[in-house]
mmCIF file of C-alpha atoms and ligand atoms in Angstrom:
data_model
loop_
_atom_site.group_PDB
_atom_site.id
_atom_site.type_symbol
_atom_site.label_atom_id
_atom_site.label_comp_id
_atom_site.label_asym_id
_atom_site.label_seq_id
_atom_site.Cartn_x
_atom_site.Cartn_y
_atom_site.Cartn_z
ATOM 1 C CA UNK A 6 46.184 22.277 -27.038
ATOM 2 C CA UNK A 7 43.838 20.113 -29.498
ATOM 3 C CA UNK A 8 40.687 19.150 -29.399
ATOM 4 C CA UNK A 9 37.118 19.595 -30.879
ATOM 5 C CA UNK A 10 36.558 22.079 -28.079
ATOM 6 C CA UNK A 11 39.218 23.439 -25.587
ATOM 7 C CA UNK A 12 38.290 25.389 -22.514
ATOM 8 C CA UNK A 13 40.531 27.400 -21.092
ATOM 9 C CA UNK A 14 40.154 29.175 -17.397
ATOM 10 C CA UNK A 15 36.799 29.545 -18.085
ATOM 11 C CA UNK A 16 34.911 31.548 -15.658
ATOM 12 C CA UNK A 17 30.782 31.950 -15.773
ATOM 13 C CA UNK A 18 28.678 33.961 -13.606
ATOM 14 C CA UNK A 19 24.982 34.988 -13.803
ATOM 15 C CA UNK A 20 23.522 38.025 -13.803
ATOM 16 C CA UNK A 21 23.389 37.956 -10.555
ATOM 17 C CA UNK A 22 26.674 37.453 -9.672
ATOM 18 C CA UNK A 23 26.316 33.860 -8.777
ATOM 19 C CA UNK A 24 29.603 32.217 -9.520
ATOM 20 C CA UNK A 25 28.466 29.262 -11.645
ATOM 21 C CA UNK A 26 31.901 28.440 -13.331
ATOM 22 C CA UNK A 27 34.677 27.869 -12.037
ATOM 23 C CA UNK A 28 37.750 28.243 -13.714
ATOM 24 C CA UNK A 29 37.018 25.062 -16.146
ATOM 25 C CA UNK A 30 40.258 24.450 -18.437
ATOM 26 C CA UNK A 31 40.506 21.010 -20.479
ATOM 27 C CA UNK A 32 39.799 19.603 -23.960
ATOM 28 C CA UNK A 33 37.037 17.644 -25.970
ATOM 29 C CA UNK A 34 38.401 15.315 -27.786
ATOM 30 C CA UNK A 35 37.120 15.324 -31.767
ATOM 31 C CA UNK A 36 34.820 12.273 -32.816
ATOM 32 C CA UNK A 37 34.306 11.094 -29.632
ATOM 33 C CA UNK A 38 31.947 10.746 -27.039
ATOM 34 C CA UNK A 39 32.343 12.695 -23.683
ATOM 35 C CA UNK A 40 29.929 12.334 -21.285
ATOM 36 C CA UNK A 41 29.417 15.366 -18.829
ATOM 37 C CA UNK A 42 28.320 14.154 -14.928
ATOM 38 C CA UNK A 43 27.521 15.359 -11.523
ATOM 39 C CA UNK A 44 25.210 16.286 -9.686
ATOM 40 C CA UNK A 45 22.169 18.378 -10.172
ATOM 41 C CA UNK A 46 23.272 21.921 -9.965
ATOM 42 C CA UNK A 47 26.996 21.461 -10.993
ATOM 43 C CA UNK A 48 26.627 23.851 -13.628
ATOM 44 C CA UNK A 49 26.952 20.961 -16.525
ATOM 45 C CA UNK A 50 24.092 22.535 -18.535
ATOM 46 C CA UNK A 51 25.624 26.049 -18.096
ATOM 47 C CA UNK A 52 28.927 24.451 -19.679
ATOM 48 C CA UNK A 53 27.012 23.138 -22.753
ATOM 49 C CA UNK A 54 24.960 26.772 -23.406
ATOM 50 C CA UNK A 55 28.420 28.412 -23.949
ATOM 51 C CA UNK A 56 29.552 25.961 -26.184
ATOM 52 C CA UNK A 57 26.979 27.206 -28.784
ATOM 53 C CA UNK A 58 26.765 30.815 -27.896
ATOM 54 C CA UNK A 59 23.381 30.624 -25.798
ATOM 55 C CA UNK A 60 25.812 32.496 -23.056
ATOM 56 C CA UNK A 61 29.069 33.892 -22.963
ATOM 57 C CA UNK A 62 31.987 33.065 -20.499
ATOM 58 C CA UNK A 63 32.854 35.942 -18.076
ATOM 59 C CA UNK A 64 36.457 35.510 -18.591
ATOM 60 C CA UNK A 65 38.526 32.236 -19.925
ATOM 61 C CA UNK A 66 38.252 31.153 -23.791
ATOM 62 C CA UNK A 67 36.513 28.939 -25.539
ATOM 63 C CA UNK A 68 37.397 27.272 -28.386
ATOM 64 C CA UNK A 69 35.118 25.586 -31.310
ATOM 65 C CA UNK A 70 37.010 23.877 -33.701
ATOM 66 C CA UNK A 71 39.926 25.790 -33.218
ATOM 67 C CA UNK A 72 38.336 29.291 -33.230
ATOM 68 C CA UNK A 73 37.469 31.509 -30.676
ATOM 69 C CA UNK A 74 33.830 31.386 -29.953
ATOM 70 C CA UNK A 75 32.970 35.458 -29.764
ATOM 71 C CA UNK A 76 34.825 34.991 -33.851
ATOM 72 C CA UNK A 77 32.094 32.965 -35.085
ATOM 73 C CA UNK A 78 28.746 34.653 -36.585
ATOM 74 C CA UNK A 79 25.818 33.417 -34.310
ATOM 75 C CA UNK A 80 23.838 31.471 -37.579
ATOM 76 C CA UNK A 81 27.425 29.615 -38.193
ATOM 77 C CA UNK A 82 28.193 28.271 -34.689
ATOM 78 C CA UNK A 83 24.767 27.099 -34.552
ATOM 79 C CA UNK A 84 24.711 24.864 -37.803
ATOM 80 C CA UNK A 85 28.194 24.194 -36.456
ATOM 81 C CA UNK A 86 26.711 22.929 -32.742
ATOM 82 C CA UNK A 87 24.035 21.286 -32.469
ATOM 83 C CA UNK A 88 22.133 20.547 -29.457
ATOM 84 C CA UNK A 89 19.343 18.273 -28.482
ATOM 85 C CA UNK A 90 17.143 18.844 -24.682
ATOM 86 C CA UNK A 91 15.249 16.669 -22.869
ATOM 87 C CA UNK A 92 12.402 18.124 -23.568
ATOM 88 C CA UNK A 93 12.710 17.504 -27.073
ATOM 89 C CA UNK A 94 10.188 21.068 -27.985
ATOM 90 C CA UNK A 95 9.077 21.054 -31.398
ATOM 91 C CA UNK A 96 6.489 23.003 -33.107
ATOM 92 C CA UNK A 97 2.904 22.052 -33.646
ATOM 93 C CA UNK A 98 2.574 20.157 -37.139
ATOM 94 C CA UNK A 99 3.943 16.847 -38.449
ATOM 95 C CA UNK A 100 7.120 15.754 -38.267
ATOM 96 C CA UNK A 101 8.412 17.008 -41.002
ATOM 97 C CA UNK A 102 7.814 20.127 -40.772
ATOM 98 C CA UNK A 103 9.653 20.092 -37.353
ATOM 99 C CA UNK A 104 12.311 18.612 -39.295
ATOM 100 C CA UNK A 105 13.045 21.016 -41.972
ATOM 101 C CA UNK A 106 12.561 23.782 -39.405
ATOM 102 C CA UNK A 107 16.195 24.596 -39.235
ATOM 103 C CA UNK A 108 16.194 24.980 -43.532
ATOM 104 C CA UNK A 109 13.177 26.877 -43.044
ATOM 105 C CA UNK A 110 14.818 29.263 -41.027
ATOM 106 C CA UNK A 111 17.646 29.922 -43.038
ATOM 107 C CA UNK A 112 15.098 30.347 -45.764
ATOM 108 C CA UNK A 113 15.380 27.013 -47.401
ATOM 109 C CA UNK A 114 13.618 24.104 -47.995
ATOM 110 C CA UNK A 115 14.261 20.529 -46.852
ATOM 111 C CA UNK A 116 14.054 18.386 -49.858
ATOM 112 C CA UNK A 117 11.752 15.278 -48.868
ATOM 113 C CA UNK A 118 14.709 12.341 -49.592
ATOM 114 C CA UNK A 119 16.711 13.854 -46.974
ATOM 115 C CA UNK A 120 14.158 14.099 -44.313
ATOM 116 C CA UNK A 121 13.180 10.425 -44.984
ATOM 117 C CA UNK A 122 17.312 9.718 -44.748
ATOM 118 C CA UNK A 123 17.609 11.431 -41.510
ATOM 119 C CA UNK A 124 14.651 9.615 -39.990
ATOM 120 C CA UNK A 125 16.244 6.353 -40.827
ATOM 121 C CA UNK A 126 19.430 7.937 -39.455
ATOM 122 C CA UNK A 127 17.480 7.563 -36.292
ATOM 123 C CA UNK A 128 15.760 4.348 -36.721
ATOM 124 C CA UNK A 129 12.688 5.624 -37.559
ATOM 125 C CA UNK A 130 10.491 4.680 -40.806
ATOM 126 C CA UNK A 131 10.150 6.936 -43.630
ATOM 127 C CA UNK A 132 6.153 6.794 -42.919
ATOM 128 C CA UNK A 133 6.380 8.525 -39.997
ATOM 129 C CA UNK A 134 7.283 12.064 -41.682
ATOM 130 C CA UNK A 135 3.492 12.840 -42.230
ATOM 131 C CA UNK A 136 2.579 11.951 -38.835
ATOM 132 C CA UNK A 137 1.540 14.861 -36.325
ATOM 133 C CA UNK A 138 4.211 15.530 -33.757
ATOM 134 C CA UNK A 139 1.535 15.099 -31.183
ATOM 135 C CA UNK A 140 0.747 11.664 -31.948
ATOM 136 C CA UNK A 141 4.200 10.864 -31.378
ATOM 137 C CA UNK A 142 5.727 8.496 -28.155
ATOM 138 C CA UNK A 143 8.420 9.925 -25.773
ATOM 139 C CA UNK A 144 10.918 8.073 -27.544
ATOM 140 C CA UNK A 145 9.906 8.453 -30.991
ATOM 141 C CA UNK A 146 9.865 12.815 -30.142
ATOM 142 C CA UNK A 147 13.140 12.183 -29.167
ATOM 143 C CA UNK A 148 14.689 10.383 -32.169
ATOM 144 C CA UNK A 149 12.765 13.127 -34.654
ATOM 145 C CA UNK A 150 14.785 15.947 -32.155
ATOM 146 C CA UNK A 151 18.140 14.097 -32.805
ATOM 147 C CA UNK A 152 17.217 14.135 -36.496
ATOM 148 C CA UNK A 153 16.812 17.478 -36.430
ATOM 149 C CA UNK A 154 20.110 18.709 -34.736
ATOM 150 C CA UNK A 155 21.294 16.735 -37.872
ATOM 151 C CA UNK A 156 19.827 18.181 -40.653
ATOM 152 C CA UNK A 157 22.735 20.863 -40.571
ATOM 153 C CA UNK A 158 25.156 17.951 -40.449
ATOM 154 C CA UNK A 159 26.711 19.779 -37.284
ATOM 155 C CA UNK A 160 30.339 19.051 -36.123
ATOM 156 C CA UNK A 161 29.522 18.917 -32.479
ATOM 157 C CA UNK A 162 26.529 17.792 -30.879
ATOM 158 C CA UNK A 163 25.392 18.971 -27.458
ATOM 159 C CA UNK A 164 22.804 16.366 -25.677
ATOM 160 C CA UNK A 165 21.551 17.882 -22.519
ATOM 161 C CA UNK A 166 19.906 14.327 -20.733
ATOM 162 C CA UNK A 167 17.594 13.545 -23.436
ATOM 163 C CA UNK A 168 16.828 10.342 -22.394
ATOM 164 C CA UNK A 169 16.036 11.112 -18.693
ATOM 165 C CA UNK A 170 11.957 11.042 -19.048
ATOM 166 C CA UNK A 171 12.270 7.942 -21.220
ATOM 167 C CA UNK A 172 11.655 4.468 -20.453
ATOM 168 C CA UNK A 173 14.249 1.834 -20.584
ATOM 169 C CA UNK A 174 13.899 0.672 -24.130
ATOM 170 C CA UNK A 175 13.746 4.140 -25.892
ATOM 171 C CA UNK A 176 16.790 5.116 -23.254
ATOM 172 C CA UNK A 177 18.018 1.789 -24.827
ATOM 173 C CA UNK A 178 17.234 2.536 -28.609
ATOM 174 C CA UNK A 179 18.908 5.994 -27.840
ATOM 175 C CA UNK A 180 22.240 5.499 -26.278
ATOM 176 C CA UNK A 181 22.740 2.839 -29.632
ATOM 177 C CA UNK A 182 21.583 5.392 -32.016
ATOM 178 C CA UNK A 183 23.772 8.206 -30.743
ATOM 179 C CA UNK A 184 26.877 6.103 -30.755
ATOM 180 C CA UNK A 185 26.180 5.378 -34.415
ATOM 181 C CA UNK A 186 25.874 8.474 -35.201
ATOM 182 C CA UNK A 187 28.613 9.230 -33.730
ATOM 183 C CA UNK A 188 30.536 6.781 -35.657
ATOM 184 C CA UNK A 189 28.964 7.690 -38.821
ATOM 185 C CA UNK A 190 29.215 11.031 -39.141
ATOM 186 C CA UNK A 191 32.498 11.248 -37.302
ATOM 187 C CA UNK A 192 31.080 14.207 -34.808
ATOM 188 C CA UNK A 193 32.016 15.367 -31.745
ATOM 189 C CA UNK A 194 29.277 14.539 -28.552
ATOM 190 C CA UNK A 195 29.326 16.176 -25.541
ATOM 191 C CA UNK A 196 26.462 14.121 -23.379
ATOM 192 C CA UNK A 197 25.361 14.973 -19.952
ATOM 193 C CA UNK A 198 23.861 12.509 -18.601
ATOM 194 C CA UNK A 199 22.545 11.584 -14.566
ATOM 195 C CA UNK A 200 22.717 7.621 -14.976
ATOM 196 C CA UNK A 201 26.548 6.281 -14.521
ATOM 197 C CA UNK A 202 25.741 2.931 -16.008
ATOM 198 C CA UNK A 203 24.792 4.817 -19.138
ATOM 199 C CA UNK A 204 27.940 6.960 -18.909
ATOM 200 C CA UNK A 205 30.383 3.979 -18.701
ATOM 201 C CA UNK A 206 28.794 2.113 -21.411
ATOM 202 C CA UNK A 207 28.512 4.925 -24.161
ATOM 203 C CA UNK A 208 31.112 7.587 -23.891
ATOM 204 C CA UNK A 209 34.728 6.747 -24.160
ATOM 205 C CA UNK A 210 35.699 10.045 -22.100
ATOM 206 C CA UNK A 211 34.042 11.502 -19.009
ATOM 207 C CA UNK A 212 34.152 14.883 -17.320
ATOM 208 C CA UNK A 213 32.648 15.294 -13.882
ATOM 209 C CA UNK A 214 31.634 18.723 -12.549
ATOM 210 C CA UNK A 215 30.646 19.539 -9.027
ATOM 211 C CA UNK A 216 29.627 22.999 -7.677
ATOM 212 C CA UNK A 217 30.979 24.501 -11.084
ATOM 213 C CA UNK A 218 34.523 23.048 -11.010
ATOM 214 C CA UNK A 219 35.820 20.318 -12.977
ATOM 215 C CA UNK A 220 36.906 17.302 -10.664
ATOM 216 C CA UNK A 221 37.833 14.798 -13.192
ATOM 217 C CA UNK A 222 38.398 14.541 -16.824
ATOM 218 C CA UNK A 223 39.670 11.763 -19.090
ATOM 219 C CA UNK A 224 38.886 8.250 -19.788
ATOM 220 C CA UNK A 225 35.638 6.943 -19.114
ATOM 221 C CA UNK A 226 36.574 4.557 -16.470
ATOM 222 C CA UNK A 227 38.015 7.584 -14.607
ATOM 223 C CA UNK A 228 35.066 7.437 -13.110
ATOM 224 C CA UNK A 229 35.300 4.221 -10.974
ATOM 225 C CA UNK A 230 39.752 4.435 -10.715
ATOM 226 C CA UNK A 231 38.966 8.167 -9.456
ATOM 227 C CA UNK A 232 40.927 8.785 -5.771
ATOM 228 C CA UNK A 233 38.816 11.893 -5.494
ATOM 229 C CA UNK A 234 36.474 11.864 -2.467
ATOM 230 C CA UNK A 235 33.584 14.022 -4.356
ATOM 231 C CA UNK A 236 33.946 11.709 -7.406
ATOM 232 C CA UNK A 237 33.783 8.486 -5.171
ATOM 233 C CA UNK A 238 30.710 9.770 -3.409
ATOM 234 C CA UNK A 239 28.725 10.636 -6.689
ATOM 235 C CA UNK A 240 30.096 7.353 -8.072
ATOM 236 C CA UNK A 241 28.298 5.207 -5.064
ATOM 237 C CA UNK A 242 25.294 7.290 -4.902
ATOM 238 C CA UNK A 243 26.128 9.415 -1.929
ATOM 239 C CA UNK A 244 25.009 12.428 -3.257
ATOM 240 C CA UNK A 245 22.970 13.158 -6.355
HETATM 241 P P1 LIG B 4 23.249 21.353 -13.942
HETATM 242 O O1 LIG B 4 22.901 21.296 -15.388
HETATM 243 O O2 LIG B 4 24.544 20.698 -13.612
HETATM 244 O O3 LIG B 4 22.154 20.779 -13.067
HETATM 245 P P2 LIG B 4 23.055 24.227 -14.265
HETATM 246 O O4 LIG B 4 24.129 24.567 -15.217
HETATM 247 O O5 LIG B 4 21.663 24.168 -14.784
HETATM 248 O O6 LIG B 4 23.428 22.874 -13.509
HETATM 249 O O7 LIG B 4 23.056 25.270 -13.082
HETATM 250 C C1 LIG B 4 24.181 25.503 -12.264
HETATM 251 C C2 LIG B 4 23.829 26.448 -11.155
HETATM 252 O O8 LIG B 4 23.571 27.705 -11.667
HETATM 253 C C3 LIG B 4 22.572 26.047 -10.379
HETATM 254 O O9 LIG B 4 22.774 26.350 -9.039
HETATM 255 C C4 LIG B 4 21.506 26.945 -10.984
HETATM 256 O O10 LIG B 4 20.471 27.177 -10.056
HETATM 257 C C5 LIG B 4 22.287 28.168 -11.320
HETATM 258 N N1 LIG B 4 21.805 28.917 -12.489
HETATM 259 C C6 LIG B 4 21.666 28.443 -13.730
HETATM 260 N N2 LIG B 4 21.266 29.406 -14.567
HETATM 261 C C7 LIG B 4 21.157 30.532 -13.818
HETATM 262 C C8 LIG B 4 20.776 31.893 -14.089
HETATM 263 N N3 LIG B 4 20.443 32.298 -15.316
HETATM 264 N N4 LIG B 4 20.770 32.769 -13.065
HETATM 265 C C9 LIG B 4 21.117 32.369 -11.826
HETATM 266 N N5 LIG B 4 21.479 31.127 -11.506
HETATM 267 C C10 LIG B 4 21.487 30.219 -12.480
HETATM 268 MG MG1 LIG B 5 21.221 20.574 -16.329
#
């Protein structure tokens, strides 16, 4: 098996014993963009947090760049996998700061010529790295977030819907920026993502999870030649 990552029987439950994963086996193919879909408690966010060690499969094995995940040290999967949130949190300060966060806590600095070359990374002008996070737009918070997962030039990038509370044109901006990156750095993304139309038109591969099992994987337009009725129904809008 190859791939960036490679799941194998994995198995997640809470706590609580609620059986959120289900036996997921399948690879992620390196440099590309996979976008993760279904519907709103399909465990797709669940699948991302083990990818970078914020939980732990119950049984099955992951696999990060062709190493176990419980063999990596916490601090090197992280600057390994990156991973960007909707809600973009940041710190109070300027933008900077936020960005050289991830140096800071490896007690480092961020030299200011990189943070101004990550900003344009993300379209954004070398100005902005004095401005106050606060004074920032949806959009703009986003692109400094994306930035950030960058500074530790990760290999994998995990995007949990971060362009679901943005309007149209930063959803726009976004989707083009990521693919660039993409391109540029040559990293792995693994996207989840609620809009279809944005699914088809930015990742090459697509996985589609429903009630913790995975119902499709592989090509992107595996979503519309799909003969499975659960995929079918998401695709049309039948359930959400
Ligand atoms: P998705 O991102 O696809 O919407 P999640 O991975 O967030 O789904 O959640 C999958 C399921 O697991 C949901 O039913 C959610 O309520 C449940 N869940 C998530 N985290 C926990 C937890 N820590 N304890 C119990 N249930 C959880
Ligand atoms: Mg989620």
């Amino acid at each position: 098996m190859s791939g960036a990552i490679q799941f194998h029987d994995v198995h997640y439950k809470s706590e609580d014993g609620i059986h959120i994963l289900r036996g997921i086996t399948g690879s992620i193919i390196e440099g590309e963009v996979t976008t993760l879909v279904g519907p709103s408690g399909a465990g797709k966010s669940t699948l991302l947090k083990l990818c970078n060690g914020l939980l732990s499969p119950t049984s099955g094995e992951i696999r990060i760049l062709n190493k176990n995940v419980y063999d990596y040290d916490p601090v090197q999967l992280r600057k390994e996998v990156g991973m960007a949130l909707q809600s973009a949190p940041m710190v109070e300060g300027d933008v900077f700061h936020n960005l050289a966060l991830p140096m800071l806590l490896q007690g480092k600095s961020l030299p200011e010529n990189e943070a101004v070359k990550l900003l344009e990374d993300v379209g954004l002008e070398g100005e902005h790295l004095r401005r106050n996070i606060k004074d920032l737009s949806g959009g703009q918070r986003q692109k400094v977030s994306i930035a950030r997962t960058l500074v530790n030039r990760p290999k994998i990038l995990l995007l949990d819907e971060i362009t679901s509370s943005l309007d149209q044109v930063s959803q726009k901006e976004i989707d083009e920026l990521i693919v660039k990156i993409s391109k540029k750095y040559g990293v792995t993304i693994i996207w989840i993502t609620h809009n279809l139309q944005q699914a088809l038109k930015v990742g090459t591969y697509a996985w589609m999870l429903k009630e913790g099992e995975l119902l499709e994987s592989g090509k992107s337009d595996l979503l519309h030649t799909s003969t499975n009725e659960h995929v079918q129904a998401f695709v049309k809008g039948e359930i959400e």
